[in-house]
PDB file of C-alpha atoms in Angstrom:
ATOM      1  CA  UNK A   1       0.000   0.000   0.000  1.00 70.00           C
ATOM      2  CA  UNK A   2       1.146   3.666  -0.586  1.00 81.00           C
ATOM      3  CA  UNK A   3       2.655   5.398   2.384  1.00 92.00           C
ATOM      4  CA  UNK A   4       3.588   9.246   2.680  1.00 95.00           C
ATOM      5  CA  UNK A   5       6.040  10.297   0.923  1.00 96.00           C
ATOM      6  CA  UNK A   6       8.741  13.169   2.275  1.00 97.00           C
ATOM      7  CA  UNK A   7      11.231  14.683   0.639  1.00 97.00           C
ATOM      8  CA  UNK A   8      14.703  15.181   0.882  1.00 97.00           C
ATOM      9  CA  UNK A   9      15.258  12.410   3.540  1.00 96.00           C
ATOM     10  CA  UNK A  10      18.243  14.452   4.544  1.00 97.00           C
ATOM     11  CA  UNK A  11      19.060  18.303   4.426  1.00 97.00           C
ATOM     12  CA  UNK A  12      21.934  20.259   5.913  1.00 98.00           C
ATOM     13  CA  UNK A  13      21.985  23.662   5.915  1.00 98.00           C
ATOM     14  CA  UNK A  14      24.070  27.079   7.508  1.00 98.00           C
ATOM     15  CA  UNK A  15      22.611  29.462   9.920  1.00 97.00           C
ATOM     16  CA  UNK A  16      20.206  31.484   7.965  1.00 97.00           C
ATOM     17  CA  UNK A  17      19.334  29.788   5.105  1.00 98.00           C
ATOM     18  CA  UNK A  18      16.316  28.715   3.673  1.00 98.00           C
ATOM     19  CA  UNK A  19      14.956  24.738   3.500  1.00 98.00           C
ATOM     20  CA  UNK A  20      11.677  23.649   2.210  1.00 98.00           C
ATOM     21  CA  UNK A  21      10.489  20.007   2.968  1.00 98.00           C
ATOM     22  CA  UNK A  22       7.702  18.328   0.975  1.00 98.00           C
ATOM     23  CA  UNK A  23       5.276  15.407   1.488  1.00 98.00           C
ATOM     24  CA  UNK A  24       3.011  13.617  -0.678  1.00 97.00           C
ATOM     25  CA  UNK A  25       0.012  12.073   1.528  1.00 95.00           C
ATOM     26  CA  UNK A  26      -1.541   8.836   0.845  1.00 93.00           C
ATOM     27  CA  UNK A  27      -3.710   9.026  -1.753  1.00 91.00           C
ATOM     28  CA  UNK A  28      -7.265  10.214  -1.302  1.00 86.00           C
ATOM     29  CA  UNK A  29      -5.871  11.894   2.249  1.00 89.00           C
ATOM     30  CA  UNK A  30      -7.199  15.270   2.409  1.00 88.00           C
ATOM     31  CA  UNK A  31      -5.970  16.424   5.823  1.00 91.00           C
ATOM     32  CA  UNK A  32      -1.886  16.943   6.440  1.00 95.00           C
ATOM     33  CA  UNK A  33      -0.142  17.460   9.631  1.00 96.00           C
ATOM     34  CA  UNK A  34       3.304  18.568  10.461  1.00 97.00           C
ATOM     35  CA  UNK A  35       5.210  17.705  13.052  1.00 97.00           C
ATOM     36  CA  UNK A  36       8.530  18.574  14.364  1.00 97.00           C
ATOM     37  CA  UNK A  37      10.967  15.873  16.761  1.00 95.00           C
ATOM     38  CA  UNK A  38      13.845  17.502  18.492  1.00 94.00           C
ATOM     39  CA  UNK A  39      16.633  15.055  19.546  1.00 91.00           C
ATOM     40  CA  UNK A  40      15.285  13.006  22.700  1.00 88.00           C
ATOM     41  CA  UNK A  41      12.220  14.651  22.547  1.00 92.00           C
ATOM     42  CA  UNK A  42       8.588  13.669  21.331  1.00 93.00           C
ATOM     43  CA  UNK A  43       7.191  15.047  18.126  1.00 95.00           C
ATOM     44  CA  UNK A  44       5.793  18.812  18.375  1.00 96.00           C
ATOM     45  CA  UNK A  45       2.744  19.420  16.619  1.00 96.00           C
ATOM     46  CA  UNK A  46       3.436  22.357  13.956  1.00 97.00           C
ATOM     47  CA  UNK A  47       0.695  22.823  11.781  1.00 97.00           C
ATOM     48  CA  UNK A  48      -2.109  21.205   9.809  1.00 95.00           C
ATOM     49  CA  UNK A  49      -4.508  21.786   6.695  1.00 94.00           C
ATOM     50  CA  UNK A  50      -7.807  20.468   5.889  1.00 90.00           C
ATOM     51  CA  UNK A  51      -8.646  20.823   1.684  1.00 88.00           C
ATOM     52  CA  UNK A  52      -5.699  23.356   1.196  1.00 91.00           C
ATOM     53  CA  UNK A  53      -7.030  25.354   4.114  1.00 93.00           C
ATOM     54  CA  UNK A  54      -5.389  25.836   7.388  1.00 93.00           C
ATOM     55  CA  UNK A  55      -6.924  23.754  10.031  1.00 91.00           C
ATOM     56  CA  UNK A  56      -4.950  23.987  13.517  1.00 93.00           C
ATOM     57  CA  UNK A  57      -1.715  25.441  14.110  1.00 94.00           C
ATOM     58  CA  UNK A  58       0.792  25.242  17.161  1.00 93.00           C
ATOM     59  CA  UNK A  59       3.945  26.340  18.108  1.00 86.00           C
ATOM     60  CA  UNK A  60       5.452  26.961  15.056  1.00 93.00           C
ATOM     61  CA  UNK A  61       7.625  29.744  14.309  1.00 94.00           C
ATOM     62  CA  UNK A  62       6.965  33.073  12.283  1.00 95.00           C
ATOM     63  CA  UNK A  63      10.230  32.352  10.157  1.00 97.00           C
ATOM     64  CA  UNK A  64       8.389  28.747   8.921  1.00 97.00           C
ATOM     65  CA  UNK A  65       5.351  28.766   6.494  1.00 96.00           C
ATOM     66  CA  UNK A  66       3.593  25.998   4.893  1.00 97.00           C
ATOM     67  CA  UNK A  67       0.201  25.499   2.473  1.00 97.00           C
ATOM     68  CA  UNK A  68      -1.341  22.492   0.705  1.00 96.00           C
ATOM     69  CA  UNK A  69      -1.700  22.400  -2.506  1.00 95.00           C
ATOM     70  CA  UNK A  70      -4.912  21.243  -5.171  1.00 94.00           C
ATOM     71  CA  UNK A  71      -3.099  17.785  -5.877  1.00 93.00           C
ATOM     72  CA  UNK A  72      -3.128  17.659  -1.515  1.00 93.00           C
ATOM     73  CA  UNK A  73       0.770  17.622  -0.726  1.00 95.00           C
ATOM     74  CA  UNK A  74       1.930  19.824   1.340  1.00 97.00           C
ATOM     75  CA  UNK A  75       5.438  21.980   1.704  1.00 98.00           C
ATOM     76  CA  UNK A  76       7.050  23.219   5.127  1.00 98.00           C
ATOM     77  CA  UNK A  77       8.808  26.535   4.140  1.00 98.00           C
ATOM     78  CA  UNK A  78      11.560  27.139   6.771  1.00 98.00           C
ATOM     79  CA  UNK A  79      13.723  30.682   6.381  1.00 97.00           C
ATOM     80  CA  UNK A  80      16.458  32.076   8.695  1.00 97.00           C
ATOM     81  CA  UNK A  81      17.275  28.596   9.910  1.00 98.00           C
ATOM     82  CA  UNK A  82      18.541  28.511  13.877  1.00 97.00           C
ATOM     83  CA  UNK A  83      20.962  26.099  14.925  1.00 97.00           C
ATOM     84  CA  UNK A  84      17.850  24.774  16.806  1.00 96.00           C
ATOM     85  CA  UNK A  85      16.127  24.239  13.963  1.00 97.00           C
ATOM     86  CA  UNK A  86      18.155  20.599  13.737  1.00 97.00           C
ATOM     87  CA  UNK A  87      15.298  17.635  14.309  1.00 97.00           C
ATOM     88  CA  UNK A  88      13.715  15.682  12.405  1.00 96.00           C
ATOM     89  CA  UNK A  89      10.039  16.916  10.780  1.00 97.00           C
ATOM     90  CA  UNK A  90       7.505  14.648  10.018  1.00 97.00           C
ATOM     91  CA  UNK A  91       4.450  14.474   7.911  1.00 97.00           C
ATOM     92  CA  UNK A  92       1.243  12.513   8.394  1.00 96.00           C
ATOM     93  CA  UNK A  93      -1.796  12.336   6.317  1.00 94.00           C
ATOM     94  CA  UNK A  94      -5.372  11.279   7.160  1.00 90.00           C
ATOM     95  CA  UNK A  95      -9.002  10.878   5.921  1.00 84.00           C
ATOM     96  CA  UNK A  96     -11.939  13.048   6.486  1.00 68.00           C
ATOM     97  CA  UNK A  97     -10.720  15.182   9.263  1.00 54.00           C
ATOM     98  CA  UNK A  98     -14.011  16.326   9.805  1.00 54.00           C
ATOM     99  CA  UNK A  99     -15.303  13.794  11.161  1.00 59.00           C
ATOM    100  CA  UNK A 100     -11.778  14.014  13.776  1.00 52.00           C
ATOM    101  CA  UNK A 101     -11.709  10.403  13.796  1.00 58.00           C
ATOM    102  CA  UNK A 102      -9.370   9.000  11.763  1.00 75.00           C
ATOM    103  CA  UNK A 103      -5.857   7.133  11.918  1.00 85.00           C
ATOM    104  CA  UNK A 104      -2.962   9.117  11.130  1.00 90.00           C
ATOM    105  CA  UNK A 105      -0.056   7.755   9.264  1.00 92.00           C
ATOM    106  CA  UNK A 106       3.498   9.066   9.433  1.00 94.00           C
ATOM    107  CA  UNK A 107       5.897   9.843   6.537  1.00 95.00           C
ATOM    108  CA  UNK A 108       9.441   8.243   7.339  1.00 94.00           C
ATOM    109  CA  UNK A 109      10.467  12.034   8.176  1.00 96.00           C
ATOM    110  CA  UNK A 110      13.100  14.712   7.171  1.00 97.00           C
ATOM    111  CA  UNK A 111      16.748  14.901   8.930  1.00 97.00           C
ATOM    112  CA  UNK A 112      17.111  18.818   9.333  1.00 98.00           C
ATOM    113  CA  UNK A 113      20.481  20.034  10.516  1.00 98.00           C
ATOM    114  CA  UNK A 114      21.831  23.448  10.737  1.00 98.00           C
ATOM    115  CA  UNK A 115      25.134  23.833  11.025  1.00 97.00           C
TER     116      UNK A 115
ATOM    117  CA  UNK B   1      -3.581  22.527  28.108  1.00 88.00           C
ATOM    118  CA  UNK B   2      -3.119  18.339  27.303  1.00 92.00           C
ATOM    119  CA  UNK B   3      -0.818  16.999  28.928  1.00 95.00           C
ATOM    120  CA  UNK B   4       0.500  13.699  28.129  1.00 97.00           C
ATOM    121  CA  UNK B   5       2.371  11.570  30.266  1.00 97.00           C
ATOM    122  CA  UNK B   6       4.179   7.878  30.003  1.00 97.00           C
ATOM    123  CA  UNK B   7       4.898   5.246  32.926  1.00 94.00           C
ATOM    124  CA  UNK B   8       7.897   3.798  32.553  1.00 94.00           C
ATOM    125  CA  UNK B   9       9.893   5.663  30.566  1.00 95.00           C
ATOM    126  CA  UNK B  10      12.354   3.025  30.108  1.00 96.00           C
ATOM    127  CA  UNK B  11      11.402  -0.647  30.660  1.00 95.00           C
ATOM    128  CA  UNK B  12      13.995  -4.245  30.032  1.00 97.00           C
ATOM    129  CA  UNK B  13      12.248  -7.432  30.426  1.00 96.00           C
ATOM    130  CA  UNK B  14      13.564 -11.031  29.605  1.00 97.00           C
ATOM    131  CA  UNK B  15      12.003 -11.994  25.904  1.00 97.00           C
ATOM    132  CA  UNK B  16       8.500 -13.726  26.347  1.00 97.00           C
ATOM    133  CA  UNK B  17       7.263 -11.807  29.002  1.00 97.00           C
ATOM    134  CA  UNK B  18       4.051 -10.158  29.028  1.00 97.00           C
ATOM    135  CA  UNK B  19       4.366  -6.228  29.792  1.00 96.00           C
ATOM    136  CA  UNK B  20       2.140  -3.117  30.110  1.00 96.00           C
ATOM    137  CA  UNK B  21       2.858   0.402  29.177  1.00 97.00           C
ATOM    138  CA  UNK B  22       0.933   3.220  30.434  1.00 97.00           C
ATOM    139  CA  UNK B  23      -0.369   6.653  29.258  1.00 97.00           C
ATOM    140  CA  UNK B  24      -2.280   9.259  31.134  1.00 97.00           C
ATOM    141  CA  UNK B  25      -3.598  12.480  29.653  1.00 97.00           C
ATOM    142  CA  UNK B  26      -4.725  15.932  31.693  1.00 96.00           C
ATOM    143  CA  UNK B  27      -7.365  16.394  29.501  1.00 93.00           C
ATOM    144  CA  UNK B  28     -10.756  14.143  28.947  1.00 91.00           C
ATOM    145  CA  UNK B  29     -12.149  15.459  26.125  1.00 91.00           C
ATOM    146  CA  UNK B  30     -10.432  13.759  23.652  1.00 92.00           C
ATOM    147  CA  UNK B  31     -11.580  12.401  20.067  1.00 90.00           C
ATOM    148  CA  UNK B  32      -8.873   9.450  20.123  1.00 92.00           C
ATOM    149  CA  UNK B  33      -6.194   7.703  21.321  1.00 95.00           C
ATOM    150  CA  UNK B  34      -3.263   6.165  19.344  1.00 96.00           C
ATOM    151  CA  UNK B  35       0.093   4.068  20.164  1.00 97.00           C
ATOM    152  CA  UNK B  36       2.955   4.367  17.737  1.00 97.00           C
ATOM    153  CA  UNK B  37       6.211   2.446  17.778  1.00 97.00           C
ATOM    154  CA  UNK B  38       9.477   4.355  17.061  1.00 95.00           C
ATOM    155  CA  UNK B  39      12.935   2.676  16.255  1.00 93.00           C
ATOM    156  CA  UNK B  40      16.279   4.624  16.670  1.00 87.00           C
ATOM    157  CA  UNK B  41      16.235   7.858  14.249  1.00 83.00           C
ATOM    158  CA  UNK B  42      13.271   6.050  12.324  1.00 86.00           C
ATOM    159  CA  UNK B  43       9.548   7.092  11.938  1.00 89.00           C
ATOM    160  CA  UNK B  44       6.660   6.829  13.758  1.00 93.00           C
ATOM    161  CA  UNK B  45       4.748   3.448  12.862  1.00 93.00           C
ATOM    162  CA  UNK B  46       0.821   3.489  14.503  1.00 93.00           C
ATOM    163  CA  UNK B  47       0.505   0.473  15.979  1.00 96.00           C
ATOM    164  CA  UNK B  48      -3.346   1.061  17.340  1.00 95.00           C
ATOM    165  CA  UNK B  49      -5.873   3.465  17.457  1.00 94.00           C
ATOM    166  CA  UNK B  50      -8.960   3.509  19.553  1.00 94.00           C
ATOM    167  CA  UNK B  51     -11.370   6.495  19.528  1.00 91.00           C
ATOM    168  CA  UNK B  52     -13.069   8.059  22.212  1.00 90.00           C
ATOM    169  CA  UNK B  53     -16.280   5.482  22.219  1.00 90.00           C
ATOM    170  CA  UNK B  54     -14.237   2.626  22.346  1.00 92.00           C
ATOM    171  CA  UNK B  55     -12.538   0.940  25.095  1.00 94.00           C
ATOM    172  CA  UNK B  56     -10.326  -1.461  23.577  1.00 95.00           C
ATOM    173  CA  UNK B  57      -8.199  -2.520  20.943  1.00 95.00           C
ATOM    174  CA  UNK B  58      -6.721  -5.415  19.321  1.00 96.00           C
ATOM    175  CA  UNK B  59      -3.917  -6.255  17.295  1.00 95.00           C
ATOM    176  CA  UNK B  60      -2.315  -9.450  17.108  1.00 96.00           C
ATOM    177  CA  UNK B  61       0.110  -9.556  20.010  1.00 97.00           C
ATOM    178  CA  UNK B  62      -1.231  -5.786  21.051  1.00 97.00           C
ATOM    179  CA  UNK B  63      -4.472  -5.137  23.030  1.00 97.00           C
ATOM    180  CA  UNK B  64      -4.906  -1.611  24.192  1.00 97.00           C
ATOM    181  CA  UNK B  65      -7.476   0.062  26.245  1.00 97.00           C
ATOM    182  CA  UNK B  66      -8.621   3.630  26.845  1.00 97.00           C
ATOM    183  CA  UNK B  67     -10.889   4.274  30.201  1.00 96.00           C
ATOM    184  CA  UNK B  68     -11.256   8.206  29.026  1.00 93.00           C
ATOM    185  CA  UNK B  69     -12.699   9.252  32.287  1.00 93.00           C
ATOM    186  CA  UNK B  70     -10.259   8.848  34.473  1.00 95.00           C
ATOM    187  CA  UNK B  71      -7.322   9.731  31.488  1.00 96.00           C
ATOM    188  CA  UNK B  72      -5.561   7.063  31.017  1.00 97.00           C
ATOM    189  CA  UNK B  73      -4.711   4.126  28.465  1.00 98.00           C
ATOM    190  CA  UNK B  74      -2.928   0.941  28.503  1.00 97.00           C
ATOM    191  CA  UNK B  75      -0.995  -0.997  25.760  1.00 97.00           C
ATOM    192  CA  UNK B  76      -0.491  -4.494  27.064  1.00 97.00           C
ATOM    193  CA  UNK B  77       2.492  -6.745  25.024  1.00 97.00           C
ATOM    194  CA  UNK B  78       1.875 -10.211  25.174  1.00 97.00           C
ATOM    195  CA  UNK B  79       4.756 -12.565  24.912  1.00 97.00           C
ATOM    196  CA  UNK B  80       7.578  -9.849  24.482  1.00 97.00           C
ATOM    197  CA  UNK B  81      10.244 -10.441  21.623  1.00 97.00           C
ATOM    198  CA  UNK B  82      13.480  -8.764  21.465  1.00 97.00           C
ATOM    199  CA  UNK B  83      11.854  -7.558  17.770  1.00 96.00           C
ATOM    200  CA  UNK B  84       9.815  -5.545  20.321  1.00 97.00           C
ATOM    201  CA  UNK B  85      12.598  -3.275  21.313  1.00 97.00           C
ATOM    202  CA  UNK B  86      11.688   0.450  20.376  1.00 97.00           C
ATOM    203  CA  UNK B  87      10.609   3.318  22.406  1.00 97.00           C
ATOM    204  CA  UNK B  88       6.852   3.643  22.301  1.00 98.00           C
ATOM    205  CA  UNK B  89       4.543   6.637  21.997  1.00 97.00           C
ATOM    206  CA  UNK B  90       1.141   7.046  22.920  1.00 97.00           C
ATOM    207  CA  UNK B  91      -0.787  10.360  21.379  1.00 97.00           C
ATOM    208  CA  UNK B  92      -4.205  12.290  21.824  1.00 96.00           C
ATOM    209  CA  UNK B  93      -6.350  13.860  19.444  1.00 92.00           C
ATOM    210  CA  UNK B  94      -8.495  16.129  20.149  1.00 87.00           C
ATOM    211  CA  UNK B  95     -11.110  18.245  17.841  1.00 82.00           C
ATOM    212  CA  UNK B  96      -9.032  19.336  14.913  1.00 83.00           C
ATOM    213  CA  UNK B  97      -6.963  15.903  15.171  1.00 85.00           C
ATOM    214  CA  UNK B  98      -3.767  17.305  15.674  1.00 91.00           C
ATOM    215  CA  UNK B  99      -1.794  14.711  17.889  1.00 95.00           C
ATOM    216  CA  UNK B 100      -0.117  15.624  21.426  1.00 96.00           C
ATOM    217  CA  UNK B 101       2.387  12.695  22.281  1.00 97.00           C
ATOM    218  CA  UNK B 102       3.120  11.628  25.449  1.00 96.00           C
ATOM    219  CA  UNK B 103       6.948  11.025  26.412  1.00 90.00           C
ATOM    220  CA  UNK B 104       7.478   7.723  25.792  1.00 95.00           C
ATOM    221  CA  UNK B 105       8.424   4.434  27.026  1.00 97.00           C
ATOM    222  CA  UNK B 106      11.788   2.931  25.741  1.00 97.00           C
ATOM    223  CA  UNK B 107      11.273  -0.870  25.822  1.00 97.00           C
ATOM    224  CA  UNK B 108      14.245  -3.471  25.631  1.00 97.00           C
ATOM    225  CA  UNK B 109      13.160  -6.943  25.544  1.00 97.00           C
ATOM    226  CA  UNK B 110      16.112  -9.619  26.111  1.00 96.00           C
ATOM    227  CA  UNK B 111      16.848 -12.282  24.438  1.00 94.00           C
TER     228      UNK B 111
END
């Protein structure tokens, strides 16, 4: 069966740059999540959209953006990276949000680190 | 604000041994409950999920349960193997779905 997709597996970048991370949810998924997994740490919820639209959003920085597009994958625009930027982001995808009952599955994540 | 919390964080038991993880959570009103498995540096792999009407689930070796009113939620392991060994995460959703996770429990069964 099709699992999400996330792209690059691995990204290094300086202090200051810009990174953008994609994912590719299952298919027929119309809800995306982001979330973001510091080293020894659980995963952080960052964001989430619902058909394209912005759905719930949590601690997630001004310098980081993200949308969903019409073919439902999503990209995590990060600018002015931090050295504490570093952790590993993943993406999950589910069915029918709206009915906020549904199984989320995990992409196999994106290594971030800042140097 | 949900708080999510994991008893033990770290557990070893001998391989074929039956074992229990436990989650609590601050907050009742949750729409689901789900347990993920996490190796080393590796992604998050759900293992169960139960939603808020439900008070158990099963999965092969894997039987959870959620008693929502008192916050709190049980995987149970049966017959450990050291393929086992991962840390484990349970999570909350609540109205919009996003998942808070708990801390974690880092089980290491032995062979």
């Amino acid at each position: 069966a099709a699992g999400v997709i996330q792209s690059p597996r691995h990204l290094i970048k300086e202090k200051r740059e810009t990174a953008t991370l994609k994912c590719y949810p299952i298919p027929r998924h119309d809800t995306v999540y982001w979330y973001q997994q510091g080293p020894g740490q659980d995963p952080q919820f960052l964001i989430s959209f619902y058909e394209k639209m912005q759905s719930d959003k949590g601690s997630i920085p001004d310098r980081f953006s993200a949308q969903q597009f019409s073919d439902y994958h999503s990209e995590l625009n990060m600018s002015s990276l931090e050295l504490g930027d570093s952790a590993l982001y993943f993406c999950a995808s589910s069915l029918e949000q709206g009915r906020s009952s549904y199984e989320q599955y995990f992409g196999p994540g994106t290594r971030l680190t800042v140097t | 604000k949900q708080e999510v919390t994991q008893i033990p964080a770290a557990l070893s038991v001998p391989e074929g041994e039956n074992l229990v993880l436990n989650c609590s959570f601050t907050d009742s009103a949750i729409y689901n409950l789900q347990w993920f498995r996490q190796d080393p540096g590796k992604g998050l792999t759900s293992l169960l999920l139960i939603q808020s009407s439900q008070r158990e689930q099963t999965s092969g070796r894997l039987n959870a349960s959620l008693d929502k009113s008192s916050g709190r939620s049980t995987l149970y392991i049966a017959a450990s193997q050291p393929g086992d060994s991962a840390t484990y995460l349970c999570a909350v959703g609540g109205a919009t779905n996003k998942l808070i996770f708990g801390t974690g429990t880092l089980l290491a069964v032995q062979p």
